[in-house]
Coordinates of C-alpha atoms in Angstrom, one line a residue:
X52 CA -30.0 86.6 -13.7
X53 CA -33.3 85.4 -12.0
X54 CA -33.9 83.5 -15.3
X55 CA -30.3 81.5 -15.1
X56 CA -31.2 80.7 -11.6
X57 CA -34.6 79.5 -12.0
X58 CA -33.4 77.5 -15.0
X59 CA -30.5 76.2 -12.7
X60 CA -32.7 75.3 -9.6
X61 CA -35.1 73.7 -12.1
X62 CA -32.1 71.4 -13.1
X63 CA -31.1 71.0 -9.7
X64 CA -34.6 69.5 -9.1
X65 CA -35.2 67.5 -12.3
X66 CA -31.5 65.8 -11.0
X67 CA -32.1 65.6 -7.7
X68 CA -36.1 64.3 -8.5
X69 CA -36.8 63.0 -10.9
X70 CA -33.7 61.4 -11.5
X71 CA -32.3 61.3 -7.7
X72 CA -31.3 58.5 -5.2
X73 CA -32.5 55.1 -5.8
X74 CA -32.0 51.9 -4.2
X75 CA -28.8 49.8 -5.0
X76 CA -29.0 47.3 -2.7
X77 CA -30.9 44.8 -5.1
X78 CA -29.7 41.8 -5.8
X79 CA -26.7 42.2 -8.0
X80 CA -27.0 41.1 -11.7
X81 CA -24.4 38.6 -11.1
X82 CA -27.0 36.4 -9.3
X83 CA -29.7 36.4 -11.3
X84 CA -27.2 34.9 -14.0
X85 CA -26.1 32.1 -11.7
X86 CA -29.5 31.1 -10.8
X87 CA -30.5 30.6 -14.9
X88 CA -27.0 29.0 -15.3
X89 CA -28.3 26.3 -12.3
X90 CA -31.2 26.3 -13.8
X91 CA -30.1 25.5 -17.3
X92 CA -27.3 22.6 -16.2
X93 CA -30.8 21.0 -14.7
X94 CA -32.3 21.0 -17.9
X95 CA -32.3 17.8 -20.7
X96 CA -30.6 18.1 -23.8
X97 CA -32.1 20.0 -26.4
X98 CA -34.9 21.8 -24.4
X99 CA -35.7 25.6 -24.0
X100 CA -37.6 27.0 -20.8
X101 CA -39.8 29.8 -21.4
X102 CA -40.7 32.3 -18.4
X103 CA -43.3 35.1 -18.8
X104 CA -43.4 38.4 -16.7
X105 CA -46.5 39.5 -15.2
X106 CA -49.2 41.4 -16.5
X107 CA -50.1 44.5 -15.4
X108 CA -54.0 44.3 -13.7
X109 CA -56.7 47.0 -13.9
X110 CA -58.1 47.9 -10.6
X111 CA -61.2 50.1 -11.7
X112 CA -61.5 52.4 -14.6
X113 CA -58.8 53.7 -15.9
X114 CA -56.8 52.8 -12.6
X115 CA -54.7 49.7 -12.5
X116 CA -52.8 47.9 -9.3
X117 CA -49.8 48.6 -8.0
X118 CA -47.3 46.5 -10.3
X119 CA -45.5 43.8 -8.7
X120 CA -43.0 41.2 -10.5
X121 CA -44.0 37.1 -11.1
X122 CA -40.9 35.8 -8.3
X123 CA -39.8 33.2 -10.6
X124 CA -39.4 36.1 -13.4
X125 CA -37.3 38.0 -11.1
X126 CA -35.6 35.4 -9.4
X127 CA -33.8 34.5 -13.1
X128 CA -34.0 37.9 -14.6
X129 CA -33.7 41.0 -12.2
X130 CA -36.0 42.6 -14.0
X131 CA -39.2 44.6 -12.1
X132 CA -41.0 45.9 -15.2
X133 CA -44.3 44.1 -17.4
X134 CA -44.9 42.5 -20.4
X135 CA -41.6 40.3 -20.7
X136 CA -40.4 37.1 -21.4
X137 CA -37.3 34.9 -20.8
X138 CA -36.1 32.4 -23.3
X139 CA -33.1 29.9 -22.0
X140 CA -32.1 27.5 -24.3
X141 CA -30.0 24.0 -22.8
X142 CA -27.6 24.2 -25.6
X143 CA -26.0 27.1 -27.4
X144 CA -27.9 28.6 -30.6
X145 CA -26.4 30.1 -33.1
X146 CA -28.7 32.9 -35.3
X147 CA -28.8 33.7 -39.2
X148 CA -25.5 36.0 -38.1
X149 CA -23.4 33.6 -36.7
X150 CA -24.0 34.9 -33.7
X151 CA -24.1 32.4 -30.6
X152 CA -26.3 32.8 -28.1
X153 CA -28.1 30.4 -24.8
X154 CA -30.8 33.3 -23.6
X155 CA -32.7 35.8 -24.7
X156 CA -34.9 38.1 -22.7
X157 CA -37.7 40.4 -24.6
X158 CA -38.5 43.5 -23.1
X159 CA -41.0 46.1 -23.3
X160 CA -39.4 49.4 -25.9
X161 CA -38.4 52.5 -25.0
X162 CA -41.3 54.9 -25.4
X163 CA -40.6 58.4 -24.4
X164 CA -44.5 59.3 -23.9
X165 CA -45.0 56.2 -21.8
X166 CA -42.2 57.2 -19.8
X167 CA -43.3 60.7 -19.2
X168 CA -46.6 59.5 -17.4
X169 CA -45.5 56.3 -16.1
X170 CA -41.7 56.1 -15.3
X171 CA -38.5 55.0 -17.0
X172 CA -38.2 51.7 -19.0
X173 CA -34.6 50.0 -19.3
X174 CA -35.6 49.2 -22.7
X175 CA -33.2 46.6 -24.6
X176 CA -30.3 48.4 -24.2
X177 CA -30.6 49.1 -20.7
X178 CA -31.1 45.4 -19.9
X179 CA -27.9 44.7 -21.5
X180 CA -26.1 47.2 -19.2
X181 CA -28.0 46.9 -15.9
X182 CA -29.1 43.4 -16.1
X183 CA -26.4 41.6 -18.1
X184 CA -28.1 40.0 -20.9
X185 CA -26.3 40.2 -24.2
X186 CA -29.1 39.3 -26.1
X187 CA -32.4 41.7 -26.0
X188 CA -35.1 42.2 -28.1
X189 CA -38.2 44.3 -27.7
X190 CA -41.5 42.0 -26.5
X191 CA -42.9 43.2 -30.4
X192 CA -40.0 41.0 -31.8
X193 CA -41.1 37.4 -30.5
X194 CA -43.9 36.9 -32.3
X195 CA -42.0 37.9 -35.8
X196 CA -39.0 36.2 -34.1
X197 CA -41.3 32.8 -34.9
X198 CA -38.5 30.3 -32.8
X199 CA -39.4 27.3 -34.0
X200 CA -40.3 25.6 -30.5
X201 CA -41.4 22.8 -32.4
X202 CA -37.7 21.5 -32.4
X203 CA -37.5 20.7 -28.7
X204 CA -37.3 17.5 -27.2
X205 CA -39.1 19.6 -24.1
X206 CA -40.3 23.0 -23.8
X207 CA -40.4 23.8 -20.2
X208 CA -43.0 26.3 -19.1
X209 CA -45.2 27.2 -16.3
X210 CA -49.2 27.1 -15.8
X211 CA -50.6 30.2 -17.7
X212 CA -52.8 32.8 -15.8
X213 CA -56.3 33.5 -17.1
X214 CA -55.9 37.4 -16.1
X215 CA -53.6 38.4 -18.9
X216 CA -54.7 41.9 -20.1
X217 CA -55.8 42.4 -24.1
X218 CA -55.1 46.0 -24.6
X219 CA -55.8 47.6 -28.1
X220 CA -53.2 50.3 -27.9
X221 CA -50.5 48.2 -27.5
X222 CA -48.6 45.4 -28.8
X223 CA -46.2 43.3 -26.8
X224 CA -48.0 43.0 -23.4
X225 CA -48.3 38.8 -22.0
X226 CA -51.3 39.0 -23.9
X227 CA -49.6 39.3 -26.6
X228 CA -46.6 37.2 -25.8
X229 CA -48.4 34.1 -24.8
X230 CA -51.0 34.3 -27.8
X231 CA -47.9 34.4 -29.8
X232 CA -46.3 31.4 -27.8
X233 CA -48.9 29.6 -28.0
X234 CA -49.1 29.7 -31.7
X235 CA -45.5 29.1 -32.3
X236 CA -46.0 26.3 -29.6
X237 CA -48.5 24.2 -31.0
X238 CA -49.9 24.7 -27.4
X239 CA -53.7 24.8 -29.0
X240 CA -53.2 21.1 -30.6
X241 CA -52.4 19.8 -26.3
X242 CA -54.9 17.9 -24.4
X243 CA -54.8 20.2 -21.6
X244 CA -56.3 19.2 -18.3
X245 CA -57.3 20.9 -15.4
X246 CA -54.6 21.3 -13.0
X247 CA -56.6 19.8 -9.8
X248 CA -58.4 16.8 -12.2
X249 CA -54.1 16.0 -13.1
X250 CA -53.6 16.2 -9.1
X251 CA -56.4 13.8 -8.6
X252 CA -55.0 11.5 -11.5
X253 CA -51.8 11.7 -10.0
X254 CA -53.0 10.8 -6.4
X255 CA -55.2 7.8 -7.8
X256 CA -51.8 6.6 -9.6
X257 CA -49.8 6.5 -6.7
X258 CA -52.3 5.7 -3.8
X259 CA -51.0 2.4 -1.9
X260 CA -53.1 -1.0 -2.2
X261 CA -54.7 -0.4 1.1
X262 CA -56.3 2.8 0.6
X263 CA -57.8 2.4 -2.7
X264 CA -61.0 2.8 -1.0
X265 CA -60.5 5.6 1.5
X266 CA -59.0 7.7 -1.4
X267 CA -62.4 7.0 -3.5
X268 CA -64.6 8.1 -0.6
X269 CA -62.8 10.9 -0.1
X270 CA -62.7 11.8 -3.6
X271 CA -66.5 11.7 -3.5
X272 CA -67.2 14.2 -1.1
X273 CA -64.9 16.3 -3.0
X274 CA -67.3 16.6 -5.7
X275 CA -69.5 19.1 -4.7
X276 CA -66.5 21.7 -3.8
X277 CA -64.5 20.7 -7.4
X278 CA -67.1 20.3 -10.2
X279 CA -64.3 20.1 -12.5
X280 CA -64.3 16.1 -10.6
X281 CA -68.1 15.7 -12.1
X282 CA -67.0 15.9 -15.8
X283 CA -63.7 13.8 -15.5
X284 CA -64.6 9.8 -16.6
X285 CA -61.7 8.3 -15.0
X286 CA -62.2 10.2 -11.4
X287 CA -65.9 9.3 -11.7
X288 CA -65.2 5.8 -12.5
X289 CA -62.8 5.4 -9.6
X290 CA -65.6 6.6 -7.0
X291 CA -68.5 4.7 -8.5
X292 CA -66.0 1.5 -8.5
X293 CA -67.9 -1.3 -6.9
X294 CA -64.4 -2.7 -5.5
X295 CA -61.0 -2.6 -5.2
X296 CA -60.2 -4.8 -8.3
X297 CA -61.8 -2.0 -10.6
X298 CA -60.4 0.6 -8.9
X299 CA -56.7 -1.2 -8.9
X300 CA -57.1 -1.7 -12.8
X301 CA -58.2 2.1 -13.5
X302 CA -54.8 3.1 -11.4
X303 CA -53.0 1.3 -13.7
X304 CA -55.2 2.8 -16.8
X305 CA -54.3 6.3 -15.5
X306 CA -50.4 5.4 -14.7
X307 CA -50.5 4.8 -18.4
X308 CA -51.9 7.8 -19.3
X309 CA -49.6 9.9 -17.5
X310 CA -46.8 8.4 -18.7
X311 CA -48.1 9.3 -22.5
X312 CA -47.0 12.6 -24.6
X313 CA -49.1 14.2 -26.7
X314 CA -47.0 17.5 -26.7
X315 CA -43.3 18.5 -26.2
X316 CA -44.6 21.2 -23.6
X317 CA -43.9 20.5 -20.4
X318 CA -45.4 22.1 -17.0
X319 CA -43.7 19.8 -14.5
X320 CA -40.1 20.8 -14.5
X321 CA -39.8 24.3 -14.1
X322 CA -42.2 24.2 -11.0
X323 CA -40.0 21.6 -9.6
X324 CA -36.7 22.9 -10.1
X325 CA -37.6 26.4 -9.5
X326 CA -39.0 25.0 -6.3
X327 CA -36.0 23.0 -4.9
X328 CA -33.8 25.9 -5.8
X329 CA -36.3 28.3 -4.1
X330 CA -35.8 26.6 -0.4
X331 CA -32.2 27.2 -0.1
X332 CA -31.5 30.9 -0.1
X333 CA -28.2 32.2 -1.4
X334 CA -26.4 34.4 1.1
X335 CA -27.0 37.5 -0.7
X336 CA -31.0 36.1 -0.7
X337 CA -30.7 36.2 3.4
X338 CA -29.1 39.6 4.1
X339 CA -32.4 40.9 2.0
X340 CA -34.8 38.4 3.6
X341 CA -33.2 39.4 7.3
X342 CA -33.5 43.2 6.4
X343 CA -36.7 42.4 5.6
X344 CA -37.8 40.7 9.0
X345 CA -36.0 43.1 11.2
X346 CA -38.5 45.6 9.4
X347 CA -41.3 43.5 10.9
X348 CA -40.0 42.5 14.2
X349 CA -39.3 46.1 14.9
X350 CA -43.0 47.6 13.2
X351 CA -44.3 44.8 16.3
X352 CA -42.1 46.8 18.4
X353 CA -43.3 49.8 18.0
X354 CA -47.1 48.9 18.3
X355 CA -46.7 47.6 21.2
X356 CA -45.3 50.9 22.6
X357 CA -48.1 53.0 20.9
X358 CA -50.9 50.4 21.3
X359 CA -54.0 51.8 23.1
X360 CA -57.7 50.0 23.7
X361 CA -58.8 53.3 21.7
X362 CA -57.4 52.8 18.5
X363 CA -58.7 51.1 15.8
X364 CA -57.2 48.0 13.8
X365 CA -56.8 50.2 11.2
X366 CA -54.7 52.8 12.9
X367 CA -52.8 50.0 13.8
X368 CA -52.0 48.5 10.3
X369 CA -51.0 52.0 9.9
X370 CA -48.3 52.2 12.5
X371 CA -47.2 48.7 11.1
X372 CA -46.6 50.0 7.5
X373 CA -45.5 53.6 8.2
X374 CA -42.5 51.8 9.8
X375 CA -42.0 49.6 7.1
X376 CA -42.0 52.6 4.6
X377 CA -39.6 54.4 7.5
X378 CA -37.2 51.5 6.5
X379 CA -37.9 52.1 2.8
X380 CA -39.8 48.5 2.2
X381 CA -41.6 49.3 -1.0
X382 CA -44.8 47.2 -0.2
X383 CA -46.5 44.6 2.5
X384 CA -45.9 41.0 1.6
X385 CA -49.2 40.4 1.6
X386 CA -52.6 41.8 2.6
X387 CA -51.9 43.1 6.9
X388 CA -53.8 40.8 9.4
X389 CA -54.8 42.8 12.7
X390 CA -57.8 41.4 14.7
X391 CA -58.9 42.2 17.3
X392 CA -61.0 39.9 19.7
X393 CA -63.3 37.8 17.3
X394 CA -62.0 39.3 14.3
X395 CA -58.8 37.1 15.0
X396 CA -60.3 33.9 15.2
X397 CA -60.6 34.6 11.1
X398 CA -57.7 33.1 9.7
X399 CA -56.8 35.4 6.8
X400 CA -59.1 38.5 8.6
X401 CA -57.9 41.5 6.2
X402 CA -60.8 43.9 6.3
X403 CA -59.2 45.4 10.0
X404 CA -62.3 47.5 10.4
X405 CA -63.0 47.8 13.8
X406 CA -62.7 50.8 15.2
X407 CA -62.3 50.6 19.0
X408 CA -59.9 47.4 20.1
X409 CA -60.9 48.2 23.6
X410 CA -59.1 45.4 26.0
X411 CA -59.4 42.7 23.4
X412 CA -56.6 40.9 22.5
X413 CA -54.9 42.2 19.4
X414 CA -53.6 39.5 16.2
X415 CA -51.1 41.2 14.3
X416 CA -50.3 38.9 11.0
X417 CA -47.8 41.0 8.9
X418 CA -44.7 41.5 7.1
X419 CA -42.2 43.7 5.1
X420 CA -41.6 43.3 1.5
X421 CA -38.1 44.5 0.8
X422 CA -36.3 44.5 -2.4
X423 CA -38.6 41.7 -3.0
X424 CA -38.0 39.4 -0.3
X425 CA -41.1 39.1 2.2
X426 CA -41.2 38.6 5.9
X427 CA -44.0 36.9 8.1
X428 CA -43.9 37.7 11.5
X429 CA -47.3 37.5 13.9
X430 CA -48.0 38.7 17.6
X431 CA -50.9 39.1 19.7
X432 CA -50.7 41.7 22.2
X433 CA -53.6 42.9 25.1
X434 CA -54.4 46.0 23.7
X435 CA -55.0 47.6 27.2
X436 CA -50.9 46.2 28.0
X437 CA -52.3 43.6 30.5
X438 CA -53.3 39.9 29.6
X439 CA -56.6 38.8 31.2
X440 CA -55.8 35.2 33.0
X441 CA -57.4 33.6 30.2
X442 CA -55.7 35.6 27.6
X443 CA -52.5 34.5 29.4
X444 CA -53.7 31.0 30.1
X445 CA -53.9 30.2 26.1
X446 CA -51.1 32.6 25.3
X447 CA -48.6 30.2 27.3
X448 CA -49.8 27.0 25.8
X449 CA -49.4 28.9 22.3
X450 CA -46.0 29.7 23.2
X451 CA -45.4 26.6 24.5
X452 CA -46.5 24.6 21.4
X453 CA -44.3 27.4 19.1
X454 CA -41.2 26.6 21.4
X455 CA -41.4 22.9 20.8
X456 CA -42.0 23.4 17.2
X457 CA -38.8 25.3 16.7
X458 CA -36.9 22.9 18.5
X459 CA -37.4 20.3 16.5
X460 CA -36.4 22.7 12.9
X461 CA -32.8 21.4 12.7
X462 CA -31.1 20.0 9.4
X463 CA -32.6 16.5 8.7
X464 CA -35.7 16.7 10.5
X465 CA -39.5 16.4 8.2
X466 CA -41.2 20.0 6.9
X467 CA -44.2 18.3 9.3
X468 CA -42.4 17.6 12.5
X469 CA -42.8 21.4 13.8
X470 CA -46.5 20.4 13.4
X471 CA -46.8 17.4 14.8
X472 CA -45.4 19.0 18.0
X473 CA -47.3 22.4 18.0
X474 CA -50.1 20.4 17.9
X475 CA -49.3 17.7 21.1
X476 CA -48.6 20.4 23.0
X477 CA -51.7 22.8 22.2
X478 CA -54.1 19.5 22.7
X479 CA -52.9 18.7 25.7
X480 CA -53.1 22.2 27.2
X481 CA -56.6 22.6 25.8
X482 CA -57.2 19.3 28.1
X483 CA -55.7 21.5 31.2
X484 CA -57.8 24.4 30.4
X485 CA -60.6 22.2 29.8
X486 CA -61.6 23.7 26.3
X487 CA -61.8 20.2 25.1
X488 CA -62.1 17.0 27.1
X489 CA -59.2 14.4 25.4
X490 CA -56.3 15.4 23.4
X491 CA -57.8 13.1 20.3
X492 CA -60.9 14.9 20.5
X493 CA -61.3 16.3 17.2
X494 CA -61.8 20.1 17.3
X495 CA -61.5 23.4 14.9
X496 CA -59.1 25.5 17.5
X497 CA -56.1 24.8 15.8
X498 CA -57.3 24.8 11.6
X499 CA -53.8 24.7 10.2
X500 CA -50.0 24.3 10.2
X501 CA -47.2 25.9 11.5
X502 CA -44.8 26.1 8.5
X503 CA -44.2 27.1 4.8
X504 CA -41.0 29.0 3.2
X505 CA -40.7 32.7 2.8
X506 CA -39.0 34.5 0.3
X507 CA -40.1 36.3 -2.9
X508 CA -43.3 34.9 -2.3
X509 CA -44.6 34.9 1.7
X510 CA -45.7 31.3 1.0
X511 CA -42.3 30.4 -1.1
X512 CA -42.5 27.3 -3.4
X513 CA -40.3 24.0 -1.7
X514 CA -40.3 20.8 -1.5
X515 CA -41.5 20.1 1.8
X516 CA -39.5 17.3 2.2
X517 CA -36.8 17.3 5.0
X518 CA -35.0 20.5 6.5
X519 CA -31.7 21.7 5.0
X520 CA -29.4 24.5 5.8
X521 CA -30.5 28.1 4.5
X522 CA -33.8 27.3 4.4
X523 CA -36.2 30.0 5.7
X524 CA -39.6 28.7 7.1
X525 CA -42.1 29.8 9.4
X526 CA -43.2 27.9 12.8
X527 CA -46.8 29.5 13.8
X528 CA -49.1 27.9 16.0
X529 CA -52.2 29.5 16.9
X530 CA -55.3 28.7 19.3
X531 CA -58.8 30.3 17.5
X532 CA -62.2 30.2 19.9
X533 CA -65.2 32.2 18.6
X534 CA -67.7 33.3 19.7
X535 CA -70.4 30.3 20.1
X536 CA -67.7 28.1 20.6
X537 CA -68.5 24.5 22.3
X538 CA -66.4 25.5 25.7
X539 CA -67.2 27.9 28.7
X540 CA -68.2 31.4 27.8
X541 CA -65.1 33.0 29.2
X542 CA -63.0 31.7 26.3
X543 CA -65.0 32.8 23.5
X544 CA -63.1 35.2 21.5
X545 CA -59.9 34.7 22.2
X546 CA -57.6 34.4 19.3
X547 CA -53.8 33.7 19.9
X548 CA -51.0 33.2 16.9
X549 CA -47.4 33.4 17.1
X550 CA -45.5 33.3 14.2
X551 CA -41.5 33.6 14.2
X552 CA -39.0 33.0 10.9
X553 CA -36.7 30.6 11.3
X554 CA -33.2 29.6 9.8
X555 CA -32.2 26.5 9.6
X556 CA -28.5 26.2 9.8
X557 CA -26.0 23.4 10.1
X558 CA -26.7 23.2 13.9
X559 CA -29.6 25.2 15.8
X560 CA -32.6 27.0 14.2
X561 CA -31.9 30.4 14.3
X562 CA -35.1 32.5 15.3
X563 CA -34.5 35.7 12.3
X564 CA -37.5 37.7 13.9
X565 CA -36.6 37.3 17.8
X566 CA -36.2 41.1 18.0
X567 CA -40.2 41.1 18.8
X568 CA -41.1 40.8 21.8
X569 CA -43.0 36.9 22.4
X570 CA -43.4 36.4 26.1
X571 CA -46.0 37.7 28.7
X572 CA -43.6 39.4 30.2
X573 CA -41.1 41.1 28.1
X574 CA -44.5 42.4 26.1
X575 CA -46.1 43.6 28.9
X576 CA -42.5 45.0 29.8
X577 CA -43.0 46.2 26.2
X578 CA -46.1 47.9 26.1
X579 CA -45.2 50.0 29.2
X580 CA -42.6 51.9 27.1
X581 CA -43.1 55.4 25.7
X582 CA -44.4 55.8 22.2
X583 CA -42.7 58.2 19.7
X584 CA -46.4 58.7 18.2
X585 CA -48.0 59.5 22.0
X586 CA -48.3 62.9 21.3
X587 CA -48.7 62.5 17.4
X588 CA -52.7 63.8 17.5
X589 CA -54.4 65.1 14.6
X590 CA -58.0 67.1 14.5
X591 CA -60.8 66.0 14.6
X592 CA -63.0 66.1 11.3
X593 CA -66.7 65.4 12.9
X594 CA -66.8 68.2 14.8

């Protein structure tokens, strides 16, 4: 009897376990297969796009990094798992079995040892069922597969990475997949340039008349930060030009040479198209991408209530993530931000290492990742619950300049224009405070812009032309003044950035993370609120 029952509570477990509850609210197959179909009507005639899957990435030893899905991969396939790739051919294909086909996706093989140390694979059959493909192959097959990519008018592919694992023990990893493409390809037999030197080229091709000159001095104080510039005759040529009738002829020298093809393989179109269709998010895209920024606005929330000058920044990243785990966001977006004092006048400040905050003011840069859609929501609080008149003084022209960025985020309006007024506003209160003398006076307290899409990535791929409905974007002005700084002493380290996700719709932006708290008063309204983690104290370990 005790036998049956340990045997049944030991299947009770294994169901409930190992095999329990797991998230269903992922995007549904259904829209992964409309965005290839989008994608494929955008393709020329007789072209095939191939998409790789990330690589898994060691982390030390035998210990690798959490794995986490290239967005494009996931955005046309669904599928979260390594070593994969996507085929999607513009035309219909028929096989030696009649068989017609416009996709294929290759897939790692089901390996029941694998799986008992590292978790489930869907395998070829299971990407059939869950994912909707009806043609799978395991990632072994597409090197003996051999398609003859040679065919194509265009083969449509995306810059390779240069950290592609080259295991021993196992076959079919990108390694594997992209050696094999590249054979199949002819990829080796390309004249293959360095993505900045083809920026540059492109820039030189496409510069106007008048700043034929500019561009070539800018070009050369670029040289010492982009060696790859050194070794390139046509850039060095263009900045050693003794005038503008050299440099006008060498434009047209490398207009010609873009225009040339050595190669049916193509890098330009997927990053485009994937791009433009990127910015506009479907409505299932937003419910996820909303979820996902009421996660952060609400992890903002609840700092504010437990924040206290003794904590450290990294108790505080904790709080952040231990809600965003509460909510059942699988990971951050990207590294967390919290700087306290100087620490937040650095930009991208991610070592959060300080272990007293004491009555600084505290940066908080952070956001959800949830079912693969990341937020990007920042506040800076006074740790103590009180802003100092100067914290306040720069706090208001911050929110000031954020204010007038947002108003101007409506349908029609230029990807720059929240920029252009973030900064007229912060310059001219940095007059009134009298941290700089004129509002053209060039100065470092405001290093960078206010707005980029968020989605599968935190820094989403767009256009960055003009605003359209159902984009996502972020307007985030900041003010930055170290320690050292050119201004009087009671400013130095004071570090202020708000950063709110915005909707554009059809008529008003719509601010997706106003749930946080972003005015003096409703967060010092905020911060005098009880804290569910007030009496959440643990022992002490030096003592």
């Amino acid at each position: 009897m005790r036998g049956r029952a340990l045997l049944f509570g030991l299947s009770i477990f294994c169901s409930v376990f190992l095999f329990g509850q797991t998230p269903t609210d992922y995007l549904p197959k259904e829209f992964h297969k409309q965005r290839r179909e989008v994608l494929r009507k955008k393709m020329t005639k007789n072209s095939v796009a191939v998409v790789f899957a990330n690589s898994i990435r060691n982390r030390a030893n035998d210990v690798d990094y959490v794995f986490h899905q290239d967005p494009n991969f996931y955005y046309l396939t669904g599928f979260r798992e390594p070593n994969a790739v996507l085929i999607l051919f513009s035309e219909n294909q028929t096989d030696i079995r009649g068989n017609v086909y416009n996709e294929v996706l290759y897939v790692p093989k089901k390996d029941p040892r694998y799986e008992m140390w590292n978790g489930k694979r869907l395998g070829v059959e299971g990407v059939k069922r869950e994912l909707g493909f009806i043609i799978a192959k395991t990632s072994e097959e597409f090197a003996t597969d051999a398609i003859d990519f040679k065919k194509f008018e265009n083969v449509h592919i995306l810059e390779f990475k240069d950290d592609y694992r080259n295991s021993k023990q196992n076959n079919g990893e990108v390694y594997d997949l992209v050696k094999a493409f590249k054979t199949q390809s002819g990829y080796h037999n390309m004249k293959i340039k360095n993505p900045n030197v083809q920026y540059i080229h492109k820039t030189i091709a496409n510069v106007p008349d008048a700043r034929l000159e500019e561009l070539a001095k800018n070009l050369s104080k670029s040289l010492e930060i982009y060696p790859e510039y050194k070794e390139d005759s046509f850039i060095n040529e263009y900045i050693s030009a003794d005038n503008n009738r050299i440099r006008k002829e060498l434009k047209q020298k490398i207009k010609l040479e873009l225009n040339k093809k050595d190669s049916n393989i193509d890098f330009k179109f997927l990053q485009t198209q994937l791009a433009g269709m990127r910015e506009l998010k479907t409505p299932e895209e937003l419910k996820l991408l909303t979820k996902a920024i009421r996660i952060s606005a609400i992890g903002q929330i609840e700092v504010m209530k437990a924040m206290k000058p003794h904590m450290s920044e990294t108790e505080i990243q904790g709080i952040h993530e231990f809600v965003y785990k509460k909510y059942g966001a699988e990971y951050e977006g990207y590294p967390s931000i919290v700087g306290a004092g100087n620490n937040g006048c650095i930009l991208h400040y991610i070592e959060n290492n300080k272990t007293k905050v004491d009555n600084d003011l505290v940066l908080m840069d952070l956001g959800a990742e949830y079912r693969g859609y990341t937020a990007d929501v920042t506040r800076t609080i006074p740790a103590n619950g009180k802003f100092s008149p100067e914290q306040k003084a720069v706090y208001e022209v911050v929110l000031k300049a954020q204010n007038a960025g947002i108003a101007v985020c409506e349908e029609g309006n230029q990807f720059w224009q929240p920029g252009q007024e973030a900064k007229r506003v912060i310059n001219e209160g940095l007059v009134t405070l009298g941290i700089i003398k004129s509002v053209d006076e060039k100065h470092n307290y405001f290093p960078h812009g206010t707005s980029h899409h968020i989605g599968l990535d935190v820094h989403d791929p767009g256009t960055y032309g003009a605003f359209r409905a159902n984009m996502v974007i972020t307007v985030e002005p900041g003010i930055y003044i170290p320690d050292g700084s050119p201004c009087d002493k009671k400013w130095w380290g004071i570090a202020v950035r708000i950063e709110d996700d915005i909707l554009i719709t059809k008529t008003v932006p719509k601010n997706l993370s106003e749930e946080a708290p972003r005015t003096v008063k409703a967060i010092e309204s905020m911060m005098e609120k009880k804290s569910v983690l007030d009496n959440f104290l643990l022992p002490k370990l030096d003592e």
